[in-house]
Short mmCIF file of C-alpha atoms in Angstrom, two decimals:
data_model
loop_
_atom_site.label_atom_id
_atom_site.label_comp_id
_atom_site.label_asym_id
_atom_site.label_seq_id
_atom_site.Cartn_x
_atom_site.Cartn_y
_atom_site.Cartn_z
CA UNK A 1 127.05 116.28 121.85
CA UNK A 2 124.16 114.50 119.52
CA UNK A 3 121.49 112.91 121.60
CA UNK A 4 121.24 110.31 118.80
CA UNK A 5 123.77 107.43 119.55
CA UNK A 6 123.05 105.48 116.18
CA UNK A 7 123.99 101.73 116.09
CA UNK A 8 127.01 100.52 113.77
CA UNK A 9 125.46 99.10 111.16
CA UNK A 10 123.61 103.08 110.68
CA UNK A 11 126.50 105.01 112.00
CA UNK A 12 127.70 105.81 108.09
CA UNK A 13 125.10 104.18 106.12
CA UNK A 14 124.92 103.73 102.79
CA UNK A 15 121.75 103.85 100.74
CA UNK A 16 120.65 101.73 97.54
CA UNK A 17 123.22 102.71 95.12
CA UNK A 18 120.73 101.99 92.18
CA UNK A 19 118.18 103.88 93.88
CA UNK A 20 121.12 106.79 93.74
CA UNK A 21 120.92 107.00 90.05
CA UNK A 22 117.36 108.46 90.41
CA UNK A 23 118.40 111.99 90.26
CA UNK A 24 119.25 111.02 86.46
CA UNK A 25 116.22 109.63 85.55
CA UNK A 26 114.58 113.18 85.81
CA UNK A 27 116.67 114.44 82.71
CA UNK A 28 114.54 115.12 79.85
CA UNK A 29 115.36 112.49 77.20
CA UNK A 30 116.71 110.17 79.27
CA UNK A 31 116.59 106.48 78.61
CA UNK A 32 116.74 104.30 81.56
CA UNK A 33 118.46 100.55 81.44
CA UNK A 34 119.10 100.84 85.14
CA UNK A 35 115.98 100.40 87.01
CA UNK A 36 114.31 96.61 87.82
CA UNK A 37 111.11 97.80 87.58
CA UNK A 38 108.39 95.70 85.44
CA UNK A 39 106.68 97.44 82.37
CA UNK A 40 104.10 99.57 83.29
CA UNK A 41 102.49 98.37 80.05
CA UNK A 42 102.06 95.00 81.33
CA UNK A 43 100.42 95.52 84.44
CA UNK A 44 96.53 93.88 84.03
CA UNK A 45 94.97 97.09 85.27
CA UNK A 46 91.56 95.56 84.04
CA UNK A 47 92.05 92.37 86.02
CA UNK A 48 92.89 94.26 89.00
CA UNK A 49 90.66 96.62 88.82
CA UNK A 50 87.70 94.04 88.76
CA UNK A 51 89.97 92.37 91.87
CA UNK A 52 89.82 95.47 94.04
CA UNK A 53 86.09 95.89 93.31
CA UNK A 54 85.47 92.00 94.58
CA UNK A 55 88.05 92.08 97.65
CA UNK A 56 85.80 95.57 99.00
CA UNK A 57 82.48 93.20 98.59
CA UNK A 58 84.35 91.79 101.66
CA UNK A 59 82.78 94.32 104.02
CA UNK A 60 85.12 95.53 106.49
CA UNK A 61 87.08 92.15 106.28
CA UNK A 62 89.98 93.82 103.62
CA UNK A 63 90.60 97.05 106.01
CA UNK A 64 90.75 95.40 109.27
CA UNK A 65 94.12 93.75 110.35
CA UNK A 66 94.73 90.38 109.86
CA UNK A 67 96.74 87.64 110.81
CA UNK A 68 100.23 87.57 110.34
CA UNK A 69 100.44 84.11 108.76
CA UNK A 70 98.32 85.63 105.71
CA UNK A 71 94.59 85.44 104.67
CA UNK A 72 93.73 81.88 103.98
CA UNK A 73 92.44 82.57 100.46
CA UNK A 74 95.81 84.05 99.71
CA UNK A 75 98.05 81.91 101.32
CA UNK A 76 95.94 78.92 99.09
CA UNK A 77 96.81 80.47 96.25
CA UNK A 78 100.06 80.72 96.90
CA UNK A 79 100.58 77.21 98.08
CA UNK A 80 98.56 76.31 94.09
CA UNK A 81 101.24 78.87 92.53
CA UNK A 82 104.19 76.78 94.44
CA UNK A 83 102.72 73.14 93.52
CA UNK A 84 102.67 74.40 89.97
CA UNK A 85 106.39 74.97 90.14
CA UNK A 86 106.82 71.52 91.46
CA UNK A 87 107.31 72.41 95.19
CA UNK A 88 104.97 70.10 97.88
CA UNK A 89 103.57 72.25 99.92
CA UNK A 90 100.12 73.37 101.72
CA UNK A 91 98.50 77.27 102.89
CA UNK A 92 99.99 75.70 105.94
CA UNK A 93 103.52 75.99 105.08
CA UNK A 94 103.38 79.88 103.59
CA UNK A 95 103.91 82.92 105.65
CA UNK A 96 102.82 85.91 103.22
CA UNK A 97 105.26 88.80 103.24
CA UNK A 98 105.81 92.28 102.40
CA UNK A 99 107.20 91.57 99.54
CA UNK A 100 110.18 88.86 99.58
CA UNK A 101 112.90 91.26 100.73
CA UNK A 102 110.88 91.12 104.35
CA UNK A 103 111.14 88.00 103.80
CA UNK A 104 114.88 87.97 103.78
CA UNK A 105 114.74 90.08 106.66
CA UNK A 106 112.80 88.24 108.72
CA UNK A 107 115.13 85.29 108.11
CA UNK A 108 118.37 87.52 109.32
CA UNK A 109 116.80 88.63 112.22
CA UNK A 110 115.45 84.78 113.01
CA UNK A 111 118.74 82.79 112.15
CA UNK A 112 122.13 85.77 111.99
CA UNK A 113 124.04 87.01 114.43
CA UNK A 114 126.71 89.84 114.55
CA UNK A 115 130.01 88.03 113.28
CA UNK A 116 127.73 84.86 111.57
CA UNK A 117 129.06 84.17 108.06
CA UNK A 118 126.64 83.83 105.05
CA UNK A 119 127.82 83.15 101.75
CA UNK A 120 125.98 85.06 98.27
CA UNK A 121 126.52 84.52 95.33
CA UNK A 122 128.74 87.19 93.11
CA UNK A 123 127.47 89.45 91.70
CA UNK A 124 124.68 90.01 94.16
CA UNK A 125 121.86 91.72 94.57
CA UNK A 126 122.78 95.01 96.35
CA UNK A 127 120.02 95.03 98.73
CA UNK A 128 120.76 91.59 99.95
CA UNK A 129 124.37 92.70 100.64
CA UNK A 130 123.25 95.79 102.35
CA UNK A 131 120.61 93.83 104.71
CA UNK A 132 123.64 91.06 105.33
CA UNK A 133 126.21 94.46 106.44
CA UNK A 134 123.33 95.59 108.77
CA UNK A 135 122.74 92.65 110.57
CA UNK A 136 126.52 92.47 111.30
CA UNK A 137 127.00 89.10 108.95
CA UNK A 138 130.64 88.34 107.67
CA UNK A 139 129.75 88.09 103.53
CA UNK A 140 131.18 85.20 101.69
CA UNK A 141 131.36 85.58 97.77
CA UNK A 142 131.05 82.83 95.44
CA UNK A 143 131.42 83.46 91.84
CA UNK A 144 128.56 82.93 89.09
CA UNK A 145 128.99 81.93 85.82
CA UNK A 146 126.78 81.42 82.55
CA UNK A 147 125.12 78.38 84.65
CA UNK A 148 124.54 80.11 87.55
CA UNK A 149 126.13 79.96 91.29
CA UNK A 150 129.51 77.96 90.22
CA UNK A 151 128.94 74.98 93.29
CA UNK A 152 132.59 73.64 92.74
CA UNK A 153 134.16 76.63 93.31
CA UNK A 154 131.52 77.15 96.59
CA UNK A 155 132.50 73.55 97.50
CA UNK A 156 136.03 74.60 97.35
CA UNK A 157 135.72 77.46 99.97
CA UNK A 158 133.89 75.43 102.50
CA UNK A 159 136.28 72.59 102.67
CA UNK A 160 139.04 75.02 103.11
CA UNK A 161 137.23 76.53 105.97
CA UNK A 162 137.37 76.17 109.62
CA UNK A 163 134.12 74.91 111.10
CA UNK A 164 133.90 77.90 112.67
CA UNK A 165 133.87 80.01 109.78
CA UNK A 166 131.48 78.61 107.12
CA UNK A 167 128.91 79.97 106.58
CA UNK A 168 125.21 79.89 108.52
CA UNK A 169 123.28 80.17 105.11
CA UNK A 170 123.79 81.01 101.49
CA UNK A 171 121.50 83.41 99.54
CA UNK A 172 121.06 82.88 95.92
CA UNK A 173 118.57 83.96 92.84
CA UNK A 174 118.61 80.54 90.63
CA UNK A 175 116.08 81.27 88.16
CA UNK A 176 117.49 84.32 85.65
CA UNK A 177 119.05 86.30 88.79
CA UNK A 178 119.86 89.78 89.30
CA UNK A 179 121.79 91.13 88.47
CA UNK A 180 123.23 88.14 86.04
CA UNK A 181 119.94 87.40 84.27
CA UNK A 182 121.69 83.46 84.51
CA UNK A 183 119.52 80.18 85.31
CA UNK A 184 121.02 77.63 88.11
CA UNK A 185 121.22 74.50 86.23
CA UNK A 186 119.88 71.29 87.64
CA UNK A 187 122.62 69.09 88.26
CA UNK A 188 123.72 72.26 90.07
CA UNK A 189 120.99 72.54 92.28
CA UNK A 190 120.82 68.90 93.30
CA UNK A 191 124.89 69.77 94.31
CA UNK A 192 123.67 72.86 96.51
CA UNK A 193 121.56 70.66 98.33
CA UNK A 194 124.04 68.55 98.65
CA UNK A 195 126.34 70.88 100.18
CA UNK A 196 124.09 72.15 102.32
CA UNK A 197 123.06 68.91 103.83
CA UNK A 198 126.64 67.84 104.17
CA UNK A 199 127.52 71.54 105.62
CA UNK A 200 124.89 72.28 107.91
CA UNK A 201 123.94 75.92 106.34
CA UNK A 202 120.69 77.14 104.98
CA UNK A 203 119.97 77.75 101.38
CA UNK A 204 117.69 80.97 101.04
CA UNK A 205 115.93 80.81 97.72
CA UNK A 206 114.85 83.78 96.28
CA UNK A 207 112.89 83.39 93.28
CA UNK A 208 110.83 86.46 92.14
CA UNK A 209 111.97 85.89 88.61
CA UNK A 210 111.59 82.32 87.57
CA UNK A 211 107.92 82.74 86.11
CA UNK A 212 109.77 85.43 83.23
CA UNK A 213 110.66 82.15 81.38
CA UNK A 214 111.42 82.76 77.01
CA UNK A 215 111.41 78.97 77.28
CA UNK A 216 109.65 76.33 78.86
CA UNK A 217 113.03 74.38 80.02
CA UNK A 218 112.45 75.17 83.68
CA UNK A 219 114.46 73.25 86.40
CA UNK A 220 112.31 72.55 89.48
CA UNK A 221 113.23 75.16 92.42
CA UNK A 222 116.24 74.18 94.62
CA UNK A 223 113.45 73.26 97.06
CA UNK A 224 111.45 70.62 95.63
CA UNK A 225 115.34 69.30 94.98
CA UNK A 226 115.81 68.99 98.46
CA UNK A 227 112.77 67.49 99.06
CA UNK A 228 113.37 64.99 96.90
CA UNK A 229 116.35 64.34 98.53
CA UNK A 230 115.19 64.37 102.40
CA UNK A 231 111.63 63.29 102.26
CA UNK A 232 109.60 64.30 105.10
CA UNK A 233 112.79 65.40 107.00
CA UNK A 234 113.66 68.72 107.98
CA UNK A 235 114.01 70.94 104.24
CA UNK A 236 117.56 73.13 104.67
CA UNK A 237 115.97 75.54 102.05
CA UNK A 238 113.80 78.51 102.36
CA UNK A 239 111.75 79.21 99.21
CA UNK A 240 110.94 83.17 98.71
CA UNK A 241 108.73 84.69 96.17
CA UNK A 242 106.79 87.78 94.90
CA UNK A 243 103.68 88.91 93.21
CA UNK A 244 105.72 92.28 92.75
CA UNK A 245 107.47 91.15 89.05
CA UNK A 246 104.70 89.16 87.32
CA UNK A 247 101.73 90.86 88.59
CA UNK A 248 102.18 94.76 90.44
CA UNK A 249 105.14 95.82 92.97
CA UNK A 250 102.78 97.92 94.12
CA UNK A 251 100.51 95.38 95.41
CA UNK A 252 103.91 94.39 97.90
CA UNK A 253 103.00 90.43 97.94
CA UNK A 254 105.65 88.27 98.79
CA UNK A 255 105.61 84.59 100.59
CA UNK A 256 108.17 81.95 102.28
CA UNK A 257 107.79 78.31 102.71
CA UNK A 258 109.74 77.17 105.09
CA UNK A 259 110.36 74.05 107.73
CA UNK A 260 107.67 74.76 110.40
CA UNK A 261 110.13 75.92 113.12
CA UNK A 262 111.49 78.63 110.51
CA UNK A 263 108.12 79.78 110.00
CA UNK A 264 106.96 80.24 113.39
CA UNK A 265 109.90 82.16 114.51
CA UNK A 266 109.55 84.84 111.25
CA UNK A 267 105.74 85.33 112.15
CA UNK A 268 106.85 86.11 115.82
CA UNK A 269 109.79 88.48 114.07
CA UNK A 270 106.88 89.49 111.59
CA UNK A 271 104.21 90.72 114.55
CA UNK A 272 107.15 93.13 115.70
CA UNK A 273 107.94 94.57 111.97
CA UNK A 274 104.43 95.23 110.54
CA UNK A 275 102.14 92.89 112.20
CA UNK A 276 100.64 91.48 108.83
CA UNK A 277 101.08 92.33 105.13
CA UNK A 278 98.14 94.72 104.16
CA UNK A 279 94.83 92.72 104.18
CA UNK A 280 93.49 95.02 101.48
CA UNK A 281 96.73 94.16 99.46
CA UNK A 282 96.05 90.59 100.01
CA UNK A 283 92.42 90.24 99.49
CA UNK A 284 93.06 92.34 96.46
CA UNK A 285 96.18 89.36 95.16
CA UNK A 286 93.96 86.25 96.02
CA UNK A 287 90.77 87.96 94.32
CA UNK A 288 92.96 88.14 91.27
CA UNK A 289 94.99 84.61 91.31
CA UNK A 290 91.33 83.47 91.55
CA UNK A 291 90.17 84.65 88.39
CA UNK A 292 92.33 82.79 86.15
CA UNK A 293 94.19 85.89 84.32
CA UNK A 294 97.41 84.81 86.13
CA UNK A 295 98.30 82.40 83.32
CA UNK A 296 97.46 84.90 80.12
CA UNK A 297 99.03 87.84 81.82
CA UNK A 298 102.34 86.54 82.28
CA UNK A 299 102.52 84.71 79.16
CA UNK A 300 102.17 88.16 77.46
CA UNK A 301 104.95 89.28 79.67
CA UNK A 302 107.15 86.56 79.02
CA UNK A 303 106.69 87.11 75.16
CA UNK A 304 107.15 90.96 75.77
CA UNK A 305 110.36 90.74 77.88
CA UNK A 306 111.54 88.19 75.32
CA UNK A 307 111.48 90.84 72.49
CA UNK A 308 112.79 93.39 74.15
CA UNK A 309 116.00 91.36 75.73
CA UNK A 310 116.40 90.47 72.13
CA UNK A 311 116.22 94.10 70.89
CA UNK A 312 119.21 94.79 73.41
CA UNK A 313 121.11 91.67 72.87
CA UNK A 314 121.61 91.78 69.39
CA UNK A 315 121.82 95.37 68.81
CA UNK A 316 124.56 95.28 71.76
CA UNK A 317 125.83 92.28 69.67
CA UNK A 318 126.15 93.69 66.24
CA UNK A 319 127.25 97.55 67.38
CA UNK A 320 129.77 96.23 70.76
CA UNK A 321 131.03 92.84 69.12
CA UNK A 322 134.70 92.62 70.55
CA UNK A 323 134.22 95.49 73.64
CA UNK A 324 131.77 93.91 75.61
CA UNK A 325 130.75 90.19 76.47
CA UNK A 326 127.27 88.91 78.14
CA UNK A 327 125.38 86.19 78.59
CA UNK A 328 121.99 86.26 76.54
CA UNK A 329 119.76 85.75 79.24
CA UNK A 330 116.71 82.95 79.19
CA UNK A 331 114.28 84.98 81.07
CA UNK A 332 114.22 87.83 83.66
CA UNK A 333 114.67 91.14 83.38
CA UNK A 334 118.62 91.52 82.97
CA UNK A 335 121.58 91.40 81.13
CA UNK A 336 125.48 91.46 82.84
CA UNK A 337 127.59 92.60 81.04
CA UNK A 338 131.36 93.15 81.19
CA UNK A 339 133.98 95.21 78.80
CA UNK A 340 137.43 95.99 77.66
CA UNK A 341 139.53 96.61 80.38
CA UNK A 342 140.73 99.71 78.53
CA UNK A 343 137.96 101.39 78.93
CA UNK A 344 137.30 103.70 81.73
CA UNK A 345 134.14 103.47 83.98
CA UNK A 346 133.80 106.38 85.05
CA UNK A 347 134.37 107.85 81.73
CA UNK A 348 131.81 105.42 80.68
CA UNK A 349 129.27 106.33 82.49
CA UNK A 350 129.56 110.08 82.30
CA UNK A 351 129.36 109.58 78.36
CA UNK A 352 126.04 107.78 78.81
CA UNK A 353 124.65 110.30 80.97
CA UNK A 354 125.87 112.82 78.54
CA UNK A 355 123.97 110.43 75.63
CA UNK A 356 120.73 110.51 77.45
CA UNK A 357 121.19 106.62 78.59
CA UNK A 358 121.81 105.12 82.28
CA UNK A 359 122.64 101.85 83.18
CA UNK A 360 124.16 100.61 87.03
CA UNK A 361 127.53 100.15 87.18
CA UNK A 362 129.06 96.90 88.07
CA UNK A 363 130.52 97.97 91.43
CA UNK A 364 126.97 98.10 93.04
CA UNK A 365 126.55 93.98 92.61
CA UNK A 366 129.89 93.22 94.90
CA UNK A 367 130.18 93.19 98.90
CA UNK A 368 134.47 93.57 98.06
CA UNK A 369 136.59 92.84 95.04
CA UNK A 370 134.32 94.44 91.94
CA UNK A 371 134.62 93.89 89.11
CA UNK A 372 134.69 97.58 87.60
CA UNK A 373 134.39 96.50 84.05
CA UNK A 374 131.07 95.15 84.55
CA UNK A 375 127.26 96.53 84.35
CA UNK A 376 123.57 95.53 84.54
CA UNK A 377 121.11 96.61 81.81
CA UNK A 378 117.92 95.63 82.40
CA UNK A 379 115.17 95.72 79.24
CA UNK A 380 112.24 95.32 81.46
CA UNK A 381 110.79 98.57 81.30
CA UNK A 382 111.69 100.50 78.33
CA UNK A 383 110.04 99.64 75.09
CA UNK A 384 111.41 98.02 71.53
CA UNK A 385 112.03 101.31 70.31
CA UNK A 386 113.24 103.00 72.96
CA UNK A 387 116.01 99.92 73.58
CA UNK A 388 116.82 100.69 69.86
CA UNK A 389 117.62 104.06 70.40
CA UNK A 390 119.63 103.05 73.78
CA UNK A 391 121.96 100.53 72.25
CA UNK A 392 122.66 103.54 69.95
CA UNK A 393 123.50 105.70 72.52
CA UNK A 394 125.62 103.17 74.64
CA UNK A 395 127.57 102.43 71.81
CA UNK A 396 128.14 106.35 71.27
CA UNK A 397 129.40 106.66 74.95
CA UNK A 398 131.53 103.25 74.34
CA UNK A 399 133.14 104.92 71.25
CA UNK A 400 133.84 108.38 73.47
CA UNK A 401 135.58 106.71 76.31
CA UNK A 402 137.39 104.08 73.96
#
């Protein structure tokens, strides 16, 4: 007999199936198109650097604890990042996370129950679908197409759905999502609200991405849609973002604005989980959205990413035309990509590992139903030249399992 009587959701669990492809990475030679992770390269190390040294002349302040809300310099910059994207909002109405998957969690925890149905969008993020299977949530899919989460076909499944059943909120990634690397289009988002007015279900928005822009056509977050559309009423979408993509994951700054009763009930649900995001970590964030380097350092990101999605894209273009189809993405990090049903995954994959390149395979982006002809590259973190030399060796492990 074990003394350890583990709940359902962690009697088999399963863990992060891209984190799984780590053992890989280790390979000498190996060329990753797998991971999410920013460039390395374009971290401001200066900038922060000359943040850390001005959050320590804080004292004590930065290694104390602090409140759970967030430190009011932070949570004032954050509101300033969110007015910039069009969103009306005050420090008031942002509860800083550990990065925006506590965010998500918080939200579970606040507004799911065991059995509660919640609708993502397909393909999904897998982390989202594994938080959603361990708070006992019945997952809704809703396909994506090149215009993002396709809000007919989501208006189709609630109608046909018992009141019972539909769902209690909908997670989605509008701006350049992952894994699809697609951008919600506006008419699109005004429908979402819509729906979700009309519905009764939440609208999580999780945008950690939408600053990555290779444009500067950038519709307005789903939540400054809605509150166009209810005023001063009660907002059915939560807005989450994160420092971790356009300035350092390892700095773990997320946020959420949210109605007021939302936000009050994740900082009572936040008090239990960590009791605030690291003051250090914050003081450290706000010192550096002060400064003004924001702006340059994620323009040079933007203008990086750009070259290197284009590096993939059109070598994947002019060596794959006919096997593989993808969206060319607008910003972000990633590119979806599908393939000739002929070909075998599994064979796939094993002839990029054998080629010294990785890449996730599509079943990791589906709660049921995947699409096995289908996989996310992501040209975030390798270099020009080193996406050069992985488009060659994707195309030798197409050609081997052709």
């Amino acid at each position: 007999m074990s003394f350890f009587q583990f709940t359902p959701a962690f009697a088999n669990p399963q863990g992060s199936p891209i984190r799984e492809l780590f053992p890989y990475l280790s390979r000498p030679g190996m060329i990753s198109l797998a991971g999410g992770y920013p460039s390395p390269s374009l971290f401001d190390q200066e900038g922060l650097a000359a943040a850390a040294a001005q959050a320590m002349t804080t004292g004590a302040t930065a290694l104390q604890y602090g409140a759970t809300e967030g430190s009011p310099a932070l949570r004032e910059q954050l509101a300033a990042q969110c007015q910039a994207r069009g969103i009306r909002c005050s420090a008031g109405d942002v509860l800083v996370t550990t990065g925006s998957q506590q965010g998500f969690d918080l939200l579970l925890r606040v507004l799911i129950q065991p059995g509660d149905a919640v609708c993502v969008e397909t393909p999904a993020y897998p982390a989202t679908i594994a938080a959603l299977r361990q708070a006992g949530a019945k997952i809704l899919s809703t396909p994506v197409d090149g215009d993002g989460l396709d809000v007919e076909a989501l208006a189709t499944l609630l109608a046909a759905l018992p009141v019972a059943e539909r769902p209690k909120l909908l997670y989605t990634v509008p701006n350049f999502s992952n894994p699809c690397g697609t951008l919600l289009v506006q008419q699109r988002r005004e429908r979402l609200v819509q729906l979700a007015l009309q519905y009764g279900f939440v609208v999580v928005e999780d945008d950690p991405y939408g600053e990555l822009a290779f444009t500067d056509a950038r519709p307005a977050p789903v939540y400054a849609a809605a509150q166009q559309r209810v005023g001063e009423g009660e907002n059915p979408v939560v807005y989450l973002s994160s420092l971790s993509k356009t300035v350092a994951p390892g700095l773990r700054v997320g946020w959420m604005v949210a109605d007021p009763a939302v936000l009050r009930r994740c900082t009572v649900a936040k008090q239990t989980n960590d009791l605030c995001t690291s003051p250090l970590a914050q003081a450290v964030a706000a010192s550096y959205l002060q400064s003004g380097r924001y702006g340059q350092a994620v323009a040079k990101a933007c203008a990086e990413y750009q070259r290197r999605m284009l590096a993939l894209t059109q070598g994947l273009k002019a060596r794959l035309n006919g096997l593989v189809q993808f969206v060319q993405p607008a910003g972000g990090m990633f590119v979806w990509m599908t393939f000739d049903a002929r070909i075998d995954p599994q064979k796939l994959f094993d002839a990029a590992v054998a080629a010294h390149v990785i890449f996730v395979p599509g079943k990791a982006f589906y709660a049921d139903n995947a699409n096995l002809h289908s996989m996310r590259l992501s040209f975030a973190a390798p270099d020009v030249a080193q996406i050069e030399q992985a488009v060659d060796r994707l195309t030798e492990a197409f050609h081997k399992a052709s």
